[in-house]
mmCIF file of C-alpha atoms in Angstrom:
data_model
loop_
_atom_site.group_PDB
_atom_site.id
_atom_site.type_symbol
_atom_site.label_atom_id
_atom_site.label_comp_id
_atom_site.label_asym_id
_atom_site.label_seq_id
_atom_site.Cartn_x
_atom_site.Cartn_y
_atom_site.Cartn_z
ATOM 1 C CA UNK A 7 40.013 123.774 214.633
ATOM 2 C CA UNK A 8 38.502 120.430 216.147
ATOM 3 C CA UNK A 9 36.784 119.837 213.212
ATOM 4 C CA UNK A 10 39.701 119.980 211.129
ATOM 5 C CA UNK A 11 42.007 118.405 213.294
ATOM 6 C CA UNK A 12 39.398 115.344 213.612
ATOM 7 C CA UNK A 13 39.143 114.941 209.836
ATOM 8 C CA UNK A 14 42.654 114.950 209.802
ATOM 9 C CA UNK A 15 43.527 112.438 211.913
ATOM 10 C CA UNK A 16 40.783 110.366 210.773
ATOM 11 C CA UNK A 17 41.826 110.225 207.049
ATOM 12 C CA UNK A 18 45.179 108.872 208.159
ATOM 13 C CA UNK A 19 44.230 106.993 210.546
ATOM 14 C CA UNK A 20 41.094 105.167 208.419
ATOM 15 C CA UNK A 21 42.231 102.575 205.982
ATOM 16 C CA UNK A 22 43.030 103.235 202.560
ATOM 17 C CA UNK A 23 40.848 102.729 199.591
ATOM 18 C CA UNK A 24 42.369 101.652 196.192
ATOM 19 C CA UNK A 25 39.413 102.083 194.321
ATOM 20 C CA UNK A 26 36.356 104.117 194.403
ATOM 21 C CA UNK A 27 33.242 102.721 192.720
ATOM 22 C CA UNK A 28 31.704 105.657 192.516
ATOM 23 C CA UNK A 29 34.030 108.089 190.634
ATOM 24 C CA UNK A 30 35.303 104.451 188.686
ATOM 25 C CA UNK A 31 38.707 105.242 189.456
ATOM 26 C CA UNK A 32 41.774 103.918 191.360
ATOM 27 C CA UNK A 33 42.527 106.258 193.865
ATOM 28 C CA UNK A 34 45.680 107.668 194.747
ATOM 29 C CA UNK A 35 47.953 105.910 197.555
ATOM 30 C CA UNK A 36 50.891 107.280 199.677
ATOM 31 C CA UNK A 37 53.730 107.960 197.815
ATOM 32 C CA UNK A 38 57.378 106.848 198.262
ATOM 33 C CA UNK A 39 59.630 109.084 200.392
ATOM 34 C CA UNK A 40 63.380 109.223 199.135
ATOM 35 C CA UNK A 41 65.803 112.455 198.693
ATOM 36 C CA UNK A 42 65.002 112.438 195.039
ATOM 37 C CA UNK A 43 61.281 112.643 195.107
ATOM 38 C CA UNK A 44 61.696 115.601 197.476
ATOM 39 C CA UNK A 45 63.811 117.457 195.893
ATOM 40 C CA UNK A 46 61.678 116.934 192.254
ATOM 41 C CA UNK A 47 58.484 117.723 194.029
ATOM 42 C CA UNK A 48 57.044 114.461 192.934
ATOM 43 C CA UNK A 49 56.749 113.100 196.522
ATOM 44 C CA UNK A 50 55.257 116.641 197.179
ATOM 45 C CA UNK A 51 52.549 116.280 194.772
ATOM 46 C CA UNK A 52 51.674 112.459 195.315
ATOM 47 C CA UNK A 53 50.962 113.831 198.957
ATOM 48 C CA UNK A 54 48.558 116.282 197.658
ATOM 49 C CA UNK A 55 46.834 113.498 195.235
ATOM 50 C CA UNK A 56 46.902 111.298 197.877
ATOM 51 C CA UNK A 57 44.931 113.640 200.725
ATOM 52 C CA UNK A 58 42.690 114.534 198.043
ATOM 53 C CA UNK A 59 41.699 110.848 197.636
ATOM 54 C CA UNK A 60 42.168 109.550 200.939
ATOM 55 C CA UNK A 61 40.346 112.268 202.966
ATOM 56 C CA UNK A 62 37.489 110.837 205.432
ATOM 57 C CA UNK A 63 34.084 111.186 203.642
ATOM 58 C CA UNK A 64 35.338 112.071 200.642
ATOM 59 C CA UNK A 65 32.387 110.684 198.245
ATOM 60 C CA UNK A 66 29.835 112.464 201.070
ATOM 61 C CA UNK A 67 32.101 115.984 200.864
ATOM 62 C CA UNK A 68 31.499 115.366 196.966
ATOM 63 C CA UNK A 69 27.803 115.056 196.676
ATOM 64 C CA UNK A 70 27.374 118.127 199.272
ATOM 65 C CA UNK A 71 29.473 120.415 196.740
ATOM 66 C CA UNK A 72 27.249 119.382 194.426
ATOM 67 C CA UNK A 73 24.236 119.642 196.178
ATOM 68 C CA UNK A 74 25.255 123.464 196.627
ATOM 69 C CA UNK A 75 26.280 124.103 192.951
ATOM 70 C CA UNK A 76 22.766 122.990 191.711
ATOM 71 C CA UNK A 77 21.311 124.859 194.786
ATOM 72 C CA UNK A 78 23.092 128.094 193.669
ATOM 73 C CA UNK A 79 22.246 127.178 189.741
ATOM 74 C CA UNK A 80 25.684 125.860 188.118
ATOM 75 C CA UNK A 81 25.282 123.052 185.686
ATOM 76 C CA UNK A 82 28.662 122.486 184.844
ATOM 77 C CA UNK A 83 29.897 120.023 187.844
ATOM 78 C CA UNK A 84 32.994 117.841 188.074
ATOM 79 C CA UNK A 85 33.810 117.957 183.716
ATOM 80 C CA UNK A 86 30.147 117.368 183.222
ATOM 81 C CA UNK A 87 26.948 119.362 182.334
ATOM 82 C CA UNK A 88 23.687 119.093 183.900
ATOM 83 C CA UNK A 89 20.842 119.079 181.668
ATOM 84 C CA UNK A 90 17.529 118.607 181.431
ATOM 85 C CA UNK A 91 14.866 115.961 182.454
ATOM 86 C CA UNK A 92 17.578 114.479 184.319
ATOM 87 C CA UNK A 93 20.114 113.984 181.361
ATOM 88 C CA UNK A 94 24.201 114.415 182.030
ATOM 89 C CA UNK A 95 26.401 115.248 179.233
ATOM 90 C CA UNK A 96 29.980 114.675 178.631
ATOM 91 C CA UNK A 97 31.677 118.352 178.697
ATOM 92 C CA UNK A 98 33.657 118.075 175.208
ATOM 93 C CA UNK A 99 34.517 121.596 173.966
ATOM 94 C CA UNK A 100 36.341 122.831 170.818
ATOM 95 C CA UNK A 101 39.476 123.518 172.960
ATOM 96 C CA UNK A 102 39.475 120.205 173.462
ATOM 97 C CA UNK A 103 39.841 118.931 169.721
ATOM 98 C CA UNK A 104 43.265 117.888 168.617
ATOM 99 C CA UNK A 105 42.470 118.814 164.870
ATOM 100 C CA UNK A 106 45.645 117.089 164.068
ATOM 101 C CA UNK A 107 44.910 113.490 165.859
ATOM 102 C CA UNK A 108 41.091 114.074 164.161
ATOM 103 C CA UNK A 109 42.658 114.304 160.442
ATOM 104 C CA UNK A 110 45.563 111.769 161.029
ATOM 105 C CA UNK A 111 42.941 109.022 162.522
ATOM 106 C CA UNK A 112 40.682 109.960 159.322
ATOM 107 C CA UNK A 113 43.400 109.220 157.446
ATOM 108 C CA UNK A 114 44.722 106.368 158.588
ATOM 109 C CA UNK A 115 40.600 104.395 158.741
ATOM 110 C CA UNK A 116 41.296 105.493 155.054
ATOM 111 C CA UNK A 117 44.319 103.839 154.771
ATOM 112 C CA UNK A 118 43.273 100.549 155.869
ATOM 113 C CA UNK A 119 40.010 100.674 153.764
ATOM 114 C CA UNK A 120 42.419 100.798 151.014
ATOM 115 C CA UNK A 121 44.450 97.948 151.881
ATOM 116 C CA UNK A 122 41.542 95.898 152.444
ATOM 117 C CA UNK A 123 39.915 96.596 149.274
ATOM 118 C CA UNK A 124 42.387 94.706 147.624
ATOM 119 C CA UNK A 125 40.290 91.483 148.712
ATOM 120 C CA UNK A 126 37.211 92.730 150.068
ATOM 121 C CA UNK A 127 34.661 94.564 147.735
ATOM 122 C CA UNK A 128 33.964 98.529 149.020
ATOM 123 C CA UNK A 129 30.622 97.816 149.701
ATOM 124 C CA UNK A 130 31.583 95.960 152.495
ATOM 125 C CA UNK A 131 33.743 97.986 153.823
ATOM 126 C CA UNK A 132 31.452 99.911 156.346
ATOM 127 C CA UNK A 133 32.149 103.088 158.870
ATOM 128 C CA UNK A 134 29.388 103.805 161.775
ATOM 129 C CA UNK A 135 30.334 106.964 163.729
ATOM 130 C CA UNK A 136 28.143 107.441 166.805
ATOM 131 C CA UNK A 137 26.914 110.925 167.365
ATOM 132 C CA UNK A 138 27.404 111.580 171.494
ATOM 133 C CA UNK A 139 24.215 112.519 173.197
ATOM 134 C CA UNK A 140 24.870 116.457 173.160
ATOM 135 C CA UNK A 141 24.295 116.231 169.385
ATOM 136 C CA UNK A 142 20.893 113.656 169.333
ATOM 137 C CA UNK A 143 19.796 115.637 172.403
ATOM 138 C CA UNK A 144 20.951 119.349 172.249
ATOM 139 C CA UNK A 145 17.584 120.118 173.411
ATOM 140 C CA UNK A 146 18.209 119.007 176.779
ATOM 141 C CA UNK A 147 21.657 120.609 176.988
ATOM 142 C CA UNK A 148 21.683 123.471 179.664
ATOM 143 C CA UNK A 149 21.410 126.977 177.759
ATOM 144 C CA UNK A 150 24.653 128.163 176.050
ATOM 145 C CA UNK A 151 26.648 125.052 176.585
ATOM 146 C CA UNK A 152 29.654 124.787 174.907
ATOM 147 C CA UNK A 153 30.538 121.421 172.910
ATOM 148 C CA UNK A 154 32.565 120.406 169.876
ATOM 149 C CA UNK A 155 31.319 120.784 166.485
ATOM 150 C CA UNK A 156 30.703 116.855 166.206
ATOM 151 C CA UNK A 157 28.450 117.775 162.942
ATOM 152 C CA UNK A 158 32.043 118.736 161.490
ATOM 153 C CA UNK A 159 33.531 116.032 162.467
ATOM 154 C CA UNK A 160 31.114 113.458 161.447
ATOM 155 C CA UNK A 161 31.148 115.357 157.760
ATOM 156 C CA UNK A 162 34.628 115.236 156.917
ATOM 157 C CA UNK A 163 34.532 111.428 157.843
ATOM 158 C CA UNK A 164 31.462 110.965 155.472
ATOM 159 C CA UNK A 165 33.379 112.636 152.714
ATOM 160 C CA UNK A 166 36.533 110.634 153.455
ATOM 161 C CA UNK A 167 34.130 107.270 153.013
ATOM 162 C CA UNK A 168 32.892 108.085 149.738
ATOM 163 C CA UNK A 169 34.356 105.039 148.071
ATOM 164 C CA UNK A 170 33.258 102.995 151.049
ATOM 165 C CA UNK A 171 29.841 102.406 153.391
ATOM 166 C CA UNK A 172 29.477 105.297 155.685
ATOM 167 C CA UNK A 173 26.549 104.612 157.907
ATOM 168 C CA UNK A 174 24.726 107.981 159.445
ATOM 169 C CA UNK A 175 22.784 107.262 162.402
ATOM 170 C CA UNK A 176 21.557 110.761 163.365
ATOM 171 C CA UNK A 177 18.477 110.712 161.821
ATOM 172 C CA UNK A 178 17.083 107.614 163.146
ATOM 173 C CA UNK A 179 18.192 108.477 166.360
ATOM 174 C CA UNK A 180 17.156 112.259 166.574
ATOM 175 C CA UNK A 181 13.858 110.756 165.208
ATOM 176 C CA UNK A 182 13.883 108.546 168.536
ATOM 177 C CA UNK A 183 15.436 110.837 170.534
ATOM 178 C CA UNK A 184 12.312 110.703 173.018
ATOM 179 C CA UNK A 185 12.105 107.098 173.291
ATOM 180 C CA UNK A 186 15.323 106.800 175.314
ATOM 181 C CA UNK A 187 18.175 106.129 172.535
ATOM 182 C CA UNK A 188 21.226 107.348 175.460
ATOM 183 C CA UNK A 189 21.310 106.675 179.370
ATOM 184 C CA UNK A 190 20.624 109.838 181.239
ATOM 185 C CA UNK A 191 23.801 109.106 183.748
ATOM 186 C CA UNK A 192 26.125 107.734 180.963
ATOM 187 C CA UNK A 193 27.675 108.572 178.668
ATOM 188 C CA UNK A 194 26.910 105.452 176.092
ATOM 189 C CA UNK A 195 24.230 105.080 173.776
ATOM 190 C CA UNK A 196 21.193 102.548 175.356
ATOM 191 C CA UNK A 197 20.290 98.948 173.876
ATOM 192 C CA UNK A 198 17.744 100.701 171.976
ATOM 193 C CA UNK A 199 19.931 103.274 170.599
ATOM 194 C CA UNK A 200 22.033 100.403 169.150
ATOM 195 C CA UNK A 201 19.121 98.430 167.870
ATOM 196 C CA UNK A 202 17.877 101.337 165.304
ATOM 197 C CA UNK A 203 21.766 101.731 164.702
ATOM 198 C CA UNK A 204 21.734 98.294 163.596
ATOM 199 C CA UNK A 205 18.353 98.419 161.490
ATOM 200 C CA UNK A 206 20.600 101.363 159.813
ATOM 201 C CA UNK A 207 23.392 98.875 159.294
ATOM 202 C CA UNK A 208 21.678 96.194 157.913
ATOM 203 C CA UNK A 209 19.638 98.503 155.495
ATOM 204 C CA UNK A 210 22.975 99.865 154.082
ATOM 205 C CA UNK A 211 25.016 96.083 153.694
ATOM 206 C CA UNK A 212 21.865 94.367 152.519
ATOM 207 C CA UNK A 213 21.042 92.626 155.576
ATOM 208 C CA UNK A 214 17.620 91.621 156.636
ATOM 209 C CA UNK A 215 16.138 93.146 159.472
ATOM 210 C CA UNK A 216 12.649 93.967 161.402
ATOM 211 C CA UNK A 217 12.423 95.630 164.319
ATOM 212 C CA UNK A 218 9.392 94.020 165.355
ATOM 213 C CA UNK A 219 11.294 90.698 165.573
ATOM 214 C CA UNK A 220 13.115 91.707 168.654
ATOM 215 C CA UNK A 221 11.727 91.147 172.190
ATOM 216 C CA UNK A 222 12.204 93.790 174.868
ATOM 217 C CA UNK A 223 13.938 92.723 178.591
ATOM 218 C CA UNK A 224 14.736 95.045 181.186
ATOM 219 C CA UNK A 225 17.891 93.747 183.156
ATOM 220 C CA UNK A 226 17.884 96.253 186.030
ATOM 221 C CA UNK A 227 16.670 99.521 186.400
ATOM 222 C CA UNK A 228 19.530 100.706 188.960
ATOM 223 C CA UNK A 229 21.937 102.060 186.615
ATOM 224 C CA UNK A 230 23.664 105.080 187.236
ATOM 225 C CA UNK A 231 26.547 105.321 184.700
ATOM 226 C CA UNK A 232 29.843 107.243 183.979
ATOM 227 C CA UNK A 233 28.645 111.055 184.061
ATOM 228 C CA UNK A 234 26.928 110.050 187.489
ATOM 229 C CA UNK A 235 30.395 108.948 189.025
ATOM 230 C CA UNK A 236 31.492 112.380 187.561
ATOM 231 C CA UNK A 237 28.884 114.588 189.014
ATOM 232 C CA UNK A 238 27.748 112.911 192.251
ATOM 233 C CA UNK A 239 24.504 114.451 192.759
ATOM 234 C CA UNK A 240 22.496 112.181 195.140
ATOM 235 C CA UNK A 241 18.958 112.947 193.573
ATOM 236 C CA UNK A 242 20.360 111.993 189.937
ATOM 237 C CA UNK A 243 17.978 109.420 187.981
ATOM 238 C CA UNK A 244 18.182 105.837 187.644
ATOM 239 C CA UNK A 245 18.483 104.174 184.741
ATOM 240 C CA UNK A 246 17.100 101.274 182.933
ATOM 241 C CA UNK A 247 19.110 98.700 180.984
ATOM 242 C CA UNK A 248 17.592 96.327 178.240
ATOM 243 C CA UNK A 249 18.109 94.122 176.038
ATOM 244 C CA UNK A 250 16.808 93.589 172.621
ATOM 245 C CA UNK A 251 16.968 89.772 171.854
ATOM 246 C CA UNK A 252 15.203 88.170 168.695
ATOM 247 C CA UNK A 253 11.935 86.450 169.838
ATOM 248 C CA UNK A 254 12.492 83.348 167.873
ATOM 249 C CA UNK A 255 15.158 81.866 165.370
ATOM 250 C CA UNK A 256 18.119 83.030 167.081
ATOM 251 C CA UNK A 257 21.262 81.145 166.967
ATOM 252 C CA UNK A 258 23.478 79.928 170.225
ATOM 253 C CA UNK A 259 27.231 81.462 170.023
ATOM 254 C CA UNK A 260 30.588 80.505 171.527
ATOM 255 C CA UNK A 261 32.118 83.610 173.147
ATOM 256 C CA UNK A 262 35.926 83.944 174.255
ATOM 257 C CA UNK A 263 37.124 86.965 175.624
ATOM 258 C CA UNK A 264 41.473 87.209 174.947
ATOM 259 C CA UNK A 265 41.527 83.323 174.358
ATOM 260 C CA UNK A 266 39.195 82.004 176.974
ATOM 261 C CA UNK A 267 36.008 81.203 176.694
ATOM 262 C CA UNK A 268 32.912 82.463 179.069
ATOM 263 C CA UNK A 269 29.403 82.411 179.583
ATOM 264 C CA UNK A 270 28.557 84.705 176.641
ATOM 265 C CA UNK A 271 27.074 88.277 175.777
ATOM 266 C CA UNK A 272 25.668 89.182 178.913
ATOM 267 C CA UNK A 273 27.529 88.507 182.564
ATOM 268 C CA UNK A 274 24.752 89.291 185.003
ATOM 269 C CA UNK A 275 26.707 88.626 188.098
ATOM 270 C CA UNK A 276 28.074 92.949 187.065
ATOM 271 C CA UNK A 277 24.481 94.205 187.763
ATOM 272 C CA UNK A 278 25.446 93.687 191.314
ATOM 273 C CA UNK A 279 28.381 96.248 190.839
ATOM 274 C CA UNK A 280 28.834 100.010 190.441
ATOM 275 C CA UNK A 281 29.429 99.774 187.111
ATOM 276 C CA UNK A 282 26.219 97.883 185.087
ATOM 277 C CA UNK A 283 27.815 98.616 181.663
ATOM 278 C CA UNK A 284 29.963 95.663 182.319
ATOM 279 C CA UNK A 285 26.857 93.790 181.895
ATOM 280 C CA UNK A 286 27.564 93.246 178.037
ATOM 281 C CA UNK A 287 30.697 91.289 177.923
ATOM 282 C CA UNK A 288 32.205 91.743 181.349
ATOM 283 C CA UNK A 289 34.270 94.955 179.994
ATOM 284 C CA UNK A 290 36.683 95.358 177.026
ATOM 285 C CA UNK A 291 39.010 92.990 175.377
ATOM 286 C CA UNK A 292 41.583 93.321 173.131
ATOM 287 C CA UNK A 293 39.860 90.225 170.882
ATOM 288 C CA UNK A 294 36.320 88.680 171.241
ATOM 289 C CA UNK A 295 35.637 86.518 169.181
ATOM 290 C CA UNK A 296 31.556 85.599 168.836
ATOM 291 C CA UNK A 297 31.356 82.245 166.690
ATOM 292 C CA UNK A 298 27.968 80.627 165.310
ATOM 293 C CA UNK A 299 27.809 77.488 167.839
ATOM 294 C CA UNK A 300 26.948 75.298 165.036
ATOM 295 C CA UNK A 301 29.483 76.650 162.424
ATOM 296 C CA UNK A 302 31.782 76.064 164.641
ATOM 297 C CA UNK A 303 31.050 72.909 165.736
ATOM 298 C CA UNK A 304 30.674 71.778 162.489
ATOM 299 C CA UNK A 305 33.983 73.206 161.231
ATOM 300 C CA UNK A 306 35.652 71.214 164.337
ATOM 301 C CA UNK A 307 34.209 68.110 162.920
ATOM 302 C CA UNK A 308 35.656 68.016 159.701
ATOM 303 C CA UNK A 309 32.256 68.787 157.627
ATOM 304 C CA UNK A 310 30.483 72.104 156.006
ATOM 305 C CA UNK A 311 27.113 70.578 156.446
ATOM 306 C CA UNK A 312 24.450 73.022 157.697
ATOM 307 C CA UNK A 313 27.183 75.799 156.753
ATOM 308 C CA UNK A 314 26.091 75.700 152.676
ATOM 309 C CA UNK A 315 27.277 78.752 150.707
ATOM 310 C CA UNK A 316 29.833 81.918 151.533
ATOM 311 C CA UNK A 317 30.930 81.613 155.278
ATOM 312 C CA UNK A 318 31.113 85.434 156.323
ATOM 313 C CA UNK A 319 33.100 86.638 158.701
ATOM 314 C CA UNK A 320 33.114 90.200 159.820
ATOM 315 C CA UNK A 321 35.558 92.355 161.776
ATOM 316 C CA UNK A 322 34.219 94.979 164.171
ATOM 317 C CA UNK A 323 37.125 97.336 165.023
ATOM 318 C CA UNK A 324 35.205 98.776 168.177
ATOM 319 C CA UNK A 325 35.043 101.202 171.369
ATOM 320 C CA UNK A 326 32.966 100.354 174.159
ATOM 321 C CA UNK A 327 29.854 101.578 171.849
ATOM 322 C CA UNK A 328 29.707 98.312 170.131
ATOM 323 C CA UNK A 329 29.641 96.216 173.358
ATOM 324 C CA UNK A 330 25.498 96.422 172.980
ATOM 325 C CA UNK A 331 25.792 96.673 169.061
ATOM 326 C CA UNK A 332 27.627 92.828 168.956
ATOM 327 C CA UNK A 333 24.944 90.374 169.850
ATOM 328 C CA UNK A 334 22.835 91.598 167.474
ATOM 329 C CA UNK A 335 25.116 92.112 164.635
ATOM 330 C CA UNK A 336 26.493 88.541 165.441
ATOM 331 C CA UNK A 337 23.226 86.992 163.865
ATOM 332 C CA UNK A 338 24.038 87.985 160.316
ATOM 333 C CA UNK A 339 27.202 86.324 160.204
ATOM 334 C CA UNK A 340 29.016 82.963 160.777
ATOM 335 C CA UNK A 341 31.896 84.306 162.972
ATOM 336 C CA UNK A 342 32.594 88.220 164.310
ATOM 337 C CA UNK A 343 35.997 89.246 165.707
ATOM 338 C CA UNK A 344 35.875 92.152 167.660
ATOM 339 C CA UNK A 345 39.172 94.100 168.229
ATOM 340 C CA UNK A 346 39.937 97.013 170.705
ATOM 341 C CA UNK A 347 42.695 99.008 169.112
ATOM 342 C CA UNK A 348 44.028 100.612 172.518
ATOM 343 C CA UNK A 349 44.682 96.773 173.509
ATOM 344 C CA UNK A 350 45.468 94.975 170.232
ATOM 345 C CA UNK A 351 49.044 94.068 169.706
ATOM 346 C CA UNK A 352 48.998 92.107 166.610
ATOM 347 C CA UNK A 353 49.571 92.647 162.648
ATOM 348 C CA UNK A 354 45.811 93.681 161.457
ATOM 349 C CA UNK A 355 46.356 92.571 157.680
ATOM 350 C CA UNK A 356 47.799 89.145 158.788
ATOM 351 C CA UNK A 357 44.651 89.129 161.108
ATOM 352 C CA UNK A 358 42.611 89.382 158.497
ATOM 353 C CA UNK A 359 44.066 86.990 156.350
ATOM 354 C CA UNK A 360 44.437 84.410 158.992
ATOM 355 C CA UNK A 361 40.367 84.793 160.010
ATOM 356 C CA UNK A 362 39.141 85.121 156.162
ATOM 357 C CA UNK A 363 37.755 88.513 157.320
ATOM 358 C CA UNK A 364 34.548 88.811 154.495
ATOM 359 C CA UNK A 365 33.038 92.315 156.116
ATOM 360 C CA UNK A 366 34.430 94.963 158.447
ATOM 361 C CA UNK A 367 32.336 97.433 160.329
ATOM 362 C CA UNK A 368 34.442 100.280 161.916
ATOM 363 C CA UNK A 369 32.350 101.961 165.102
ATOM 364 C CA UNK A 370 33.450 104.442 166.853
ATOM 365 C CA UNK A 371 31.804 107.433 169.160
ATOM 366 C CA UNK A 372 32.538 110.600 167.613
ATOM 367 C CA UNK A 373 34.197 112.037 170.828
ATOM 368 C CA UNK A 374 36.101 108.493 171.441
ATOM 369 C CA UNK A 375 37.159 108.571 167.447
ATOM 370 C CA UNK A 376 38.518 111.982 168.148
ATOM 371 C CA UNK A 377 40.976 111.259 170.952
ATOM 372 C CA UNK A 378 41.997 107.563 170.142
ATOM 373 C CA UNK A 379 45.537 107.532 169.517
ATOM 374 C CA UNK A 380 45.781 103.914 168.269
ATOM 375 C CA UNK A 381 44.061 103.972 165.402
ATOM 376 C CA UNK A 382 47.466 104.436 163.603
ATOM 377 C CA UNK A 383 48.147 100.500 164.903
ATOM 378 C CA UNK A 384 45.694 99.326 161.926
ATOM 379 C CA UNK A 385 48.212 100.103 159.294
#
């Protein structure tokens, strides 16, 4: 009774956090009180939310249930599955597949292929679907795991692309698989994973590319990622984050994030924070917009010189997958305009027009691709 009467008094007494940087989340705060909100059971159930989040020690309390569910031999903790060699995996099951939403945003990627083709030739008209880690590394899964059929999924979106460029990563990353190609803690694809993505691009659209070009530098080796603030478990592995950056030749860029320009790809000042992914880009924008420095330059002077022949200009219609993928596709082309569809409010055709879009490279995660519901705003 004193202990529960202590914790009590000590979660309201203790100030309230608005955000946890360990589960990523905002947390909940008190709710309003009025006759209404009684009477609905909404004030009722923000109360509830709101002890939940607010209760003293509550990221401790966390990582001692799950010190007790690995103790007793449960791998499926807080939506997430515990795996082997210290790998987390997102818990995606069949249930969980709106068939529906899967065929509709099939369709509608489709749709806009279509439309596009009218002024871009089909060849460059490319679709890269990321397999998640539960497919690359199924060998690591815990035994008798359930997940999606993402094989399935990834099919039926190869036979919808016939006409177009539908790029399959899963054999250059399966081949890879050992050489760290997805974080153990997150649920994103690693700098390397990207890179042989992008060797897999380039081969398909005709673009040059060695891998022995790029130069290896690890950024921090902190990282503990999305599945981490899912799970909890204080003895889960750290991981590494590099980046793959061409060792000479490069170009310089002029990055702006939603109309305002910024330092560029990478915002170090985030590998101080919980969340590292931030790293590349500083998080996720409705439009970035990555411009060849002296293009651009030259474009603002009035003169085409050092721009001779086609300018291309490709558009990356993206999830937080391509935040890694974007520096290095950016060296193929003269300008790349990179558009989140869950913040993107504009007219995608007059977009296109108004950019002289040349290529576009859709790339999705399979288990993002399957639950975005504003792929329809394309069309």
């Amino acid at each position: 009774m004193v202990f529960l009467v202590l914790i009590s008094i000590g979660s309201f007494v203790a100030k309230d956090r608005e955000f946890s940087e360990n589960e990523n989340r905002y947390l909940a705060q008190f709710p309003e009180i009025s006759l209404d909100s009684i009477i609905n059971c909404d004030f009722q159930d923000g109360l509830e939310k709101y002890i939940n989040d607010q209760i003293l020690g509550r990221d401790e309390w966390i990582t001692i249930k799950t010190a007790i569910q690995k103790f007793v031999g449960d791998t499926e903790i807080g939506g997430a599955y515990v795996g082997k060699d210290g790998y987390d995996f997102e818990k995606i099951t069949q249930d969980d597949v709106d068939q529906k939403l899967v065929d509709r945003n099939i369709a509608q990627i489709q749709k806009f292929f279509e439309t596009a083709s009218g002024t871009i030739d089909k060849s460059r008209l490319s679709f890269l679907l990321v397999p998640t880690s539960g497919l690359i590394l199924a060998d690591k899964l815990p035994a008798n795991a359930p997940l999606f059929d993402q094989t399935a999924v990834i099919e039926s979106v190869e036979a919808a692309m016939q006409d177009y460029n539908f790029v399959d990563v899963r054999d250059v990353l399966t081949a890879h698989k050992e050489d760290g190609v997805y974080y153990r803690t997150d649920h994103h694809w690693t700098s390397l994973g990207a890179l042989l993505a992008y060797g897999e691009y380039c081969q398909s659209v005709g673009n040059s590319f060695d891998i022995s070009d790029y130069k290896e530098t690890i950024v921090t080796e902190k990282f503990r990622g999305s599945l981490y603030s899912k799970i909890l478990d204080y003895d889960s592995a750290f991981d590494t984050i590099k980046l793959f950056e061409k060792g000479s030749g490069n170009k310089s860029f002029v990055v702006t994030l939603d109309g305002e320009k910024t330092e560029g790809f990478y915002h170090y000042n985030q590998l101080e924070e919980k969340d590292k992914y931030l790293f590349f880009f500083g998080g996720n924008y409705a439009e970035v917009v990555i411009s060849d420095k002296e293009v651009l330059e030259n474009a603002t002077g009035g003169t085409t010189e050092g721009n001779s022949g086609e300018t291309r200009n490709l558009l990356l219609i993206k999830d937080s997958f391509a935040n890694c993928f974007a520096p290095l596709v950016a060296e193929d082309y003269d300008n790349v305009y990179m558009i989140d569809m869950r913040f993107f409010r504009g007219d995608m055709q007059e977009y296109m027009e108004a950019n002289n879009i040349t290529d576009v490279l859709v790339l999705y995660n399979v288990s993002n691709f399957i639950s975005d519901k504003n792929i329809y705003k394309l069309n």
